[in-house]
CSV table of N, CA, C and O in Angstrom, one decimal:
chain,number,residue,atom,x,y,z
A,961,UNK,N,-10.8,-21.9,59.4
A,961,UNK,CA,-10.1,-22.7,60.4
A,961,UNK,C,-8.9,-23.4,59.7
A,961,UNK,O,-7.8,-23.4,60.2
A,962,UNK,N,-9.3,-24.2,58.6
A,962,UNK,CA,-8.3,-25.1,57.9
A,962,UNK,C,-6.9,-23.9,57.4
A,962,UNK,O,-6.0,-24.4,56.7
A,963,UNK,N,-6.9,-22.6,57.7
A,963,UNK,CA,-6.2,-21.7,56.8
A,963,UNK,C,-5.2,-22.1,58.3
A,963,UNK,O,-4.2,-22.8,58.3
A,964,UNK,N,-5.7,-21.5,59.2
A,964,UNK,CA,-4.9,-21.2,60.4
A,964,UNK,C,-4.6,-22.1,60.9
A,964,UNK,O,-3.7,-21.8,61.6
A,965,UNK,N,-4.9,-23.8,61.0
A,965,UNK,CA,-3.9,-24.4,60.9
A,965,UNK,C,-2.8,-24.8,60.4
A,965,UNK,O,-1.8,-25.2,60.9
A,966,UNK,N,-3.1,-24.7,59.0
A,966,UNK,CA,-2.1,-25.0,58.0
A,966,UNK,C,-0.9,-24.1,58.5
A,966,UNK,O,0.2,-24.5,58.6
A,967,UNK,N,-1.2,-22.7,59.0
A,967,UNK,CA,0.0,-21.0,58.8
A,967,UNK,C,0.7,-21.8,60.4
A,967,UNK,O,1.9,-21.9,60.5
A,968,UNK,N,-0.5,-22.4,61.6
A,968,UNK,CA,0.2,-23.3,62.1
A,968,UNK,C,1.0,-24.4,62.5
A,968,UNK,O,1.4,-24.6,63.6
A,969,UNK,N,1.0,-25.3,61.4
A,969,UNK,CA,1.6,-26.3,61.1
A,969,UNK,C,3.1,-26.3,60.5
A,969,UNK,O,3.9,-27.2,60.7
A,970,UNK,N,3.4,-25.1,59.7
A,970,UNK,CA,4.1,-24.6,59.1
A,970,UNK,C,5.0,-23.7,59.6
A,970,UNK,O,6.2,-23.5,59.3
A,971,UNK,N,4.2,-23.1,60.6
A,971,UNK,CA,5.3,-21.9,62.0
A,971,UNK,C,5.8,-23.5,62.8
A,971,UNK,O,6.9,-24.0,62.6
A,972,UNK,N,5.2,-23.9,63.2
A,972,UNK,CA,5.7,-24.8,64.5
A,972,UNK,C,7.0,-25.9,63.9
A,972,UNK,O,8.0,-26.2,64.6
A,973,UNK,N,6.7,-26.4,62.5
A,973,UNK,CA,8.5,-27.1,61.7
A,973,UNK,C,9.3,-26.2,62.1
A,973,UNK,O,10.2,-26.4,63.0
A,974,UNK,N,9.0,-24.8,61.3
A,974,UNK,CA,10.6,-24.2,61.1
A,974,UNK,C,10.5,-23.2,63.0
A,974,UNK,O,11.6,-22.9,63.4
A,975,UNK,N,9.7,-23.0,63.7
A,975,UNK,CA,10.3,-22.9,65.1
A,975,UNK,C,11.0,-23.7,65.8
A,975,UNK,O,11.9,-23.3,66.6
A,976,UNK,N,10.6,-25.4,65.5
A,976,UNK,CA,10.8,-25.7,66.4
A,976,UNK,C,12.2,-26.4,66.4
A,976,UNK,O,13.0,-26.7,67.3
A,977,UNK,N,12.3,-26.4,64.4
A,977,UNK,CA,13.7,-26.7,64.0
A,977,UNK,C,15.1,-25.5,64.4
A,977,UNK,O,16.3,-25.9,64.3
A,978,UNK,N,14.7,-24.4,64.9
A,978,UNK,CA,15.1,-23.5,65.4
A,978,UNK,C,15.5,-23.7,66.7
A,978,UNK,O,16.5,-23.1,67.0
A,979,UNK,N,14.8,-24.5,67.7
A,979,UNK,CA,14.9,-24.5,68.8
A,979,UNK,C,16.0,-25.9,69.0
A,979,UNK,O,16.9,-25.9,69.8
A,980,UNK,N,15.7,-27.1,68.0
A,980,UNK,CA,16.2,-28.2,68.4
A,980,UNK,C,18.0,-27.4,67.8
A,980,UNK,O,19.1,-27.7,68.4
A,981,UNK,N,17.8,-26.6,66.9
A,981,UNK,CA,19.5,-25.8,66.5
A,981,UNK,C,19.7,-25.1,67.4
A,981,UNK,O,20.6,-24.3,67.1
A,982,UNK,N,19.1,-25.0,68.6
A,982,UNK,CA,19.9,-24.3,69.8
A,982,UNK,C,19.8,-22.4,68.9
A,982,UNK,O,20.7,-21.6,68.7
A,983,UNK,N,18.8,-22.3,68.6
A,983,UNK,CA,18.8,-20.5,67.6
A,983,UNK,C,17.8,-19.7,68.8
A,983,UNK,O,18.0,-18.6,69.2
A,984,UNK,N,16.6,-20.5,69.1
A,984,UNK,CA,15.9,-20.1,70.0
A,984,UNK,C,15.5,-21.1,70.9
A,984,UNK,O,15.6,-22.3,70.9
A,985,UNK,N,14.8,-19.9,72.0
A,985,UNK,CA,14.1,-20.9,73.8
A,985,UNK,C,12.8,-21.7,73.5
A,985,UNK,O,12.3,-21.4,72.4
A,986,UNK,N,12.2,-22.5,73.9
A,986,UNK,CA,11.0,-23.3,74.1
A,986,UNK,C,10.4,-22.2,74.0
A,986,UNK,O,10.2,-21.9,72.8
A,987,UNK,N,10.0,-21.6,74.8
A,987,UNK,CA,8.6,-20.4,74.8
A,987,UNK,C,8.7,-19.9,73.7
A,987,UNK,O,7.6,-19.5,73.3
A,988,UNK,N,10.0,-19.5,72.6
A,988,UNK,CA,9.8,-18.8,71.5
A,988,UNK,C,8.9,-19.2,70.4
A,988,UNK,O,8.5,-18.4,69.5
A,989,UNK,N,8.7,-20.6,70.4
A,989,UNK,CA,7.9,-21.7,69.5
A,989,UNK,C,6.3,-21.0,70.0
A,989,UNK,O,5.8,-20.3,69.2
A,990,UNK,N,5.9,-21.3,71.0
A,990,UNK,CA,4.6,-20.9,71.1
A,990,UNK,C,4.2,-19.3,70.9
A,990,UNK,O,3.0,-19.0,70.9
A,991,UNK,N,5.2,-18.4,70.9
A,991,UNK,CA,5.0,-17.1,70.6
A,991,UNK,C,5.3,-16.9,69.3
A,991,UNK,O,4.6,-16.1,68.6
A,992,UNK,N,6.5,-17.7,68.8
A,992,UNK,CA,6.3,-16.8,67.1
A,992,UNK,C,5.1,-17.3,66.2
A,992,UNK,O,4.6,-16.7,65.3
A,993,UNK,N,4.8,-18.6,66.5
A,993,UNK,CA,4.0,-19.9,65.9
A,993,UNK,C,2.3,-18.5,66.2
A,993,UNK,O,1.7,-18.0,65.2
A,994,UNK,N,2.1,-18.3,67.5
A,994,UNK,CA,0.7,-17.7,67.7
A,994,UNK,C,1.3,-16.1,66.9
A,994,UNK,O,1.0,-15.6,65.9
A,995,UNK,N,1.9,-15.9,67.6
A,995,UNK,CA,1.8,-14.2,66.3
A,995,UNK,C,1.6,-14.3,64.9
A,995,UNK,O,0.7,-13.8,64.3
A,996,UNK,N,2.8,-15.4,64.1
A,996,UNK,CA,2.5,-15.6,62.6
A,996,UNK,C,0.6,-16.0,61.9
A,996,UNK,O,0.0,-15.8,60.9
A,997,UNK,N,0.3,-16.8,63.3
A,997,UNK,CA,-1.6,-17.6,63.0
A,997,UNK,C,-2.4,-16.0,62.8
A,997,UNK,O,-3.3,-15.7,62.0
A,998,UNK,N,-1.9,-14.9,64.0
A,998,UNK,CA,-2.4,-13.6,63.5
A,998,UNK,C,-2.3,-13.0,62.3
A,998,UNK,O,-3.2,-12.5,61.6
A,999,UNK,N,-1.0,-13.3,62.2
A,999,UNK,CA,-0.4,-11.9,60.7
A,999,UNK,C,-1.2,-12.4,59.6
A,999,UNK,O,-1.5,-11.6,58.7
A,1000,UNK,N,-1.5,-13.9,59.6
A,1000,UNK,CA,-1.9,-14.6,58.1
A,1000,UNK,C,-3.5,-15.0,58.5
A,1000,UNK,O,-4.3,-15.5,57.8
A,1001,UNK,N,-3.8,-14.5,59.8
A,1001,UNK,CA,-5.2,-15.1,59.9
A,1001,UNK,C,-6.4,-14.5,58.8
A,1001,UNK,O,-7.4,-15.0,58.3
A,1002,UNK,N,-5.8,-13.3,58.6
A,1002,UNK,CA,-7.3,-12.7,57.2
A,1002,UNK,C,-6.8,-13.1,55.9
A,1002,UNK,O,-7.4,-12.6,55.0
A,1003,UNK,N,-6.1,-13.8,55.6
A,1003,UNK,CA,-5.5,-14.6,54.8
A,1003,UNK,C,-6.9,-15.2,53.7
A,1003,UNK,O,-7.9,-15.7,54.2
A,1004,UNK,N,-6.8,-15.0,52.6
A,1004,UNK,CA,-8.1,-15.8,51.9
A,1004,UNK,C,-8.0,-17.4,52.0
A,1004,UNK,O,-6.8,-17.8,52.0
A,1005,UNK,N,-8.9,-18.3,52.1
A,1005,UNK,CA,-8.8,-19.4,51.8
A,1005,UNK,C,-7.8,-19.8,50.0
A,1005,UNK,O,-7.6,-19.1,49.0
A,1006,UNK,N,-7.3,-21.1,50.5
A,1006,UNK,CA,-6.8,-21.6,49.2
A,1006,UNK,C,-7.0,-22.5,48.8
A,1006,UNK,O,-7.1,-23.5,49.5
A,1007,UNK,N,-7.2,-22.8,47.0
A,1007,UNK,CA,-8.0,-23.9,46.4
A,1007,UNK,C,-7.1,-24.6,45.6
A,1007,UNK,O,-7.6,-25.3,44.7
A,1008,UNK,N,-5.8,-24.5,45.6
A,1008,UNK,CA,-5.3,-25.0,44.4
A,1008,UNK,C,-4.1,-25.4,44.8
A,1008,UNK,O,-3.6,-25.3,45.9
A,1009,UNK,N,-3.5,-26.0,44.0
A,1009,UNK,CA,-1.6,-26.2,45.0
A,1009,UNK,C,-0.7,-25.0,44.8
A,1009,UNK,O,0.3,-25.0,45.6
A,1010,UNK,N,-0.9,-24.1,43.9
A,1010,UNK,CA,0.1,-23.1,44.0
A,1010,UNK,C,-0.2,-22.6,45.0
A,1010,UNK,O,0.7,-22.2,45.7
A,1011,UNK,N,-1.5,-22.5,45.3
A,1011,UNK,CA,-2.1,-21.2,46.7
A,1011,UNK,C,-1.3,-22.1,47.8
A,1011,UNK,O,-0.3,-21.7,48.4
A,1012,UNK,N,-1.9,-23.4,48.1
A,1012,UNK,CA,-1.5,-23.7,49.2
A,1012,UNK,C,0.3,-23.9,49.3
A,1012,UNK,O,0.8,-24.2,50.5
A,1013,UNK,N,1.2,-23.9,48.2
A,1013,UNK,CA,2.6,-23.5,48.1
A,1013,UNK,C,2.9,-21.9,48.7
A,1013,UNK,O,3.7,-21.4,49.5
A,1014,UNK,N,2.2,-21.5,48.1
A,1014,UNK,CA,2.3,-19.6,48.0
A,1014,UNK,C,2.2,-19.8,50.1
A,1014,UNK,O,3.2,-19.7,50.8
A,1015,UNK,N,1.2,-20.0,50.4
A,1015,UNK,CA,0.7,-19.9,51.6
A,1015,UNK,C,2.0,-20.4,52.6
A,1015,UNK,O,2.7,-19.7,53.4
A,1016,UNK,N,2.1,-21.6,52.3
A,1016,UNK,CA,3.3,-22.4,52.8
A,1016,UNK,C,4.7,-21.3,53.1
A,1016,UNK,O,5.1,-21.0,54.2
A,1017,UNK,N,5.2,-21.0,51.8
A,1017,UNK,CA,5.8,-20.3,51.8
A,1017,UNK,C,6.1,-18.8,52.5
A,1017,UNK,O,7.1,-18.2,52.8
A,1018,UNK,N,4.8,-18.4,52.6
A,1018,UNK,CA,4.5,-17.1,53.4
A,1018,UNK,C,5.1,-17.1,54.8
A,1018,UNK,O,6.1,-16.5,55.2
A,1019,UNK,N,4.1,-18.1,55.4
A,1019,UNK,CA,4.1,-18.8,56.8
A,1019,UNK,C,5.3,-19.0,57.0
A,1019,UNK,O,5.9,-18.4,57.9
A,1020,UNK,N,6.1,-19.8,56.1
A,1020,UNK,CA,7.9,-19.9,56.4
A,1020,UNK,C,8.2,-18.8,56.9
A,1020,UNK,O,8.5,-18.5,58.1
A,1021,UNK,N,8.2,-18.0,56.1
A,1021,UNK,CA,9.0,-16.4,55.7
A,1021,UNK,C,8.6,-15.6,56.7
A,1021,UNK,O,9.3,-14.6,57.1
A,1022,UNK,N,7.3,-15.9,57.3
A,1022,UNK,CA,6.9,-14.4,58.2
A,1022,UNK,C,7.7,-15.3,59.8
A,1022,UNK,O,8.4,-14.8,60.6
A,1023,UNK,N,7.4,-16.4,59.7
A,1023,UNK,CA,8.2,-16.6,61.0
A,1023,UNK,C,9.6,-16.8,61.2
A,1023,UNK,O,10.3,-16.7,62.2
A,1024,UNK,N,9.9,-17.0,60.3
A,1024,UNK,CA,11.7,-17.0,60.0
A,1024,UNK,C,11.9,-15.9,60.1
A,1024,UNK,O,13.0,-15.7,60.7
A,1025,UNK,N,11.1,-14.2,59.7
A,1025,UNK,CA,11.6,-13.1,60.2
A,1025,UNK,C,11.5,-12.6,61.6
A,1025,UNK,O,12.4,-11.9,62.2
A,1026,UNK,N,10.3,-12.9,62.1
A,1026,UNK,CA,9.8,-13.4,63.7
A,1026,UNK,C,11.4,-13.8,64.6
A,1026,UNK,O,11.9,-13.0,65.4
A,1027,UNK,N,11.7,-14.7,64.2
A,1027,UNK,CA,12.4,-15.5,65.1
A,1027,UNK,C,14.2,-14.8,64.0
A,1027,UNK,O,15.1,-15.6,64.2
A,1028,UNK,N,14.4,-14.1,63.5
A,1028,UNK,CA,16.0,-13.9,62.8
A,1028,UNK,C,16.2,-14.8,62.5
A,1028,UNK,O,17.2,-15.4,63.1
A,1029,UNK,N,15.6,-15.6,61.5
A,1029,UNK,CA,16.7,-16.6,61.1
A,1029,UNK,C,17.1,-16.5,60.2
A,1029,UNK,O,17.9,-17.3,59.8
């Protein structure tokens, strides 16, 4: 659980900073945010700070491709 929040806590900044830049709609926040919690949901747990950087970083990247940014 604590994985898939984190992948969404991390979709929903850079969506929603997307949305407040006029790049995308309201609804696209709650769709790219729930697709990316899929793509990373078999994701292993992370114990360390690079994992949870590495992770961080993923989550950016898969939804920034989601949404064209």
């Amino acid at each position: 659980v604590g994985d898939i929040v984190f992948t969404d806590i991390n979709g929903n900044e850079v969506a929603v900073d997307a949305f407040l830049n006029k790049k995308i709609g309201f609804y696209d926040i709650t769709e790219s945010v729930c697709e990316t919690v899929k793509a990373l949901s078999d994701a292993k747990s992370v114990h360390s700070l690079d994992g949870i950087l590495d992770y961080d970083r993923t989550a950016r990247e898969h939804i920034s491709g989601i949404l064209h940014l």
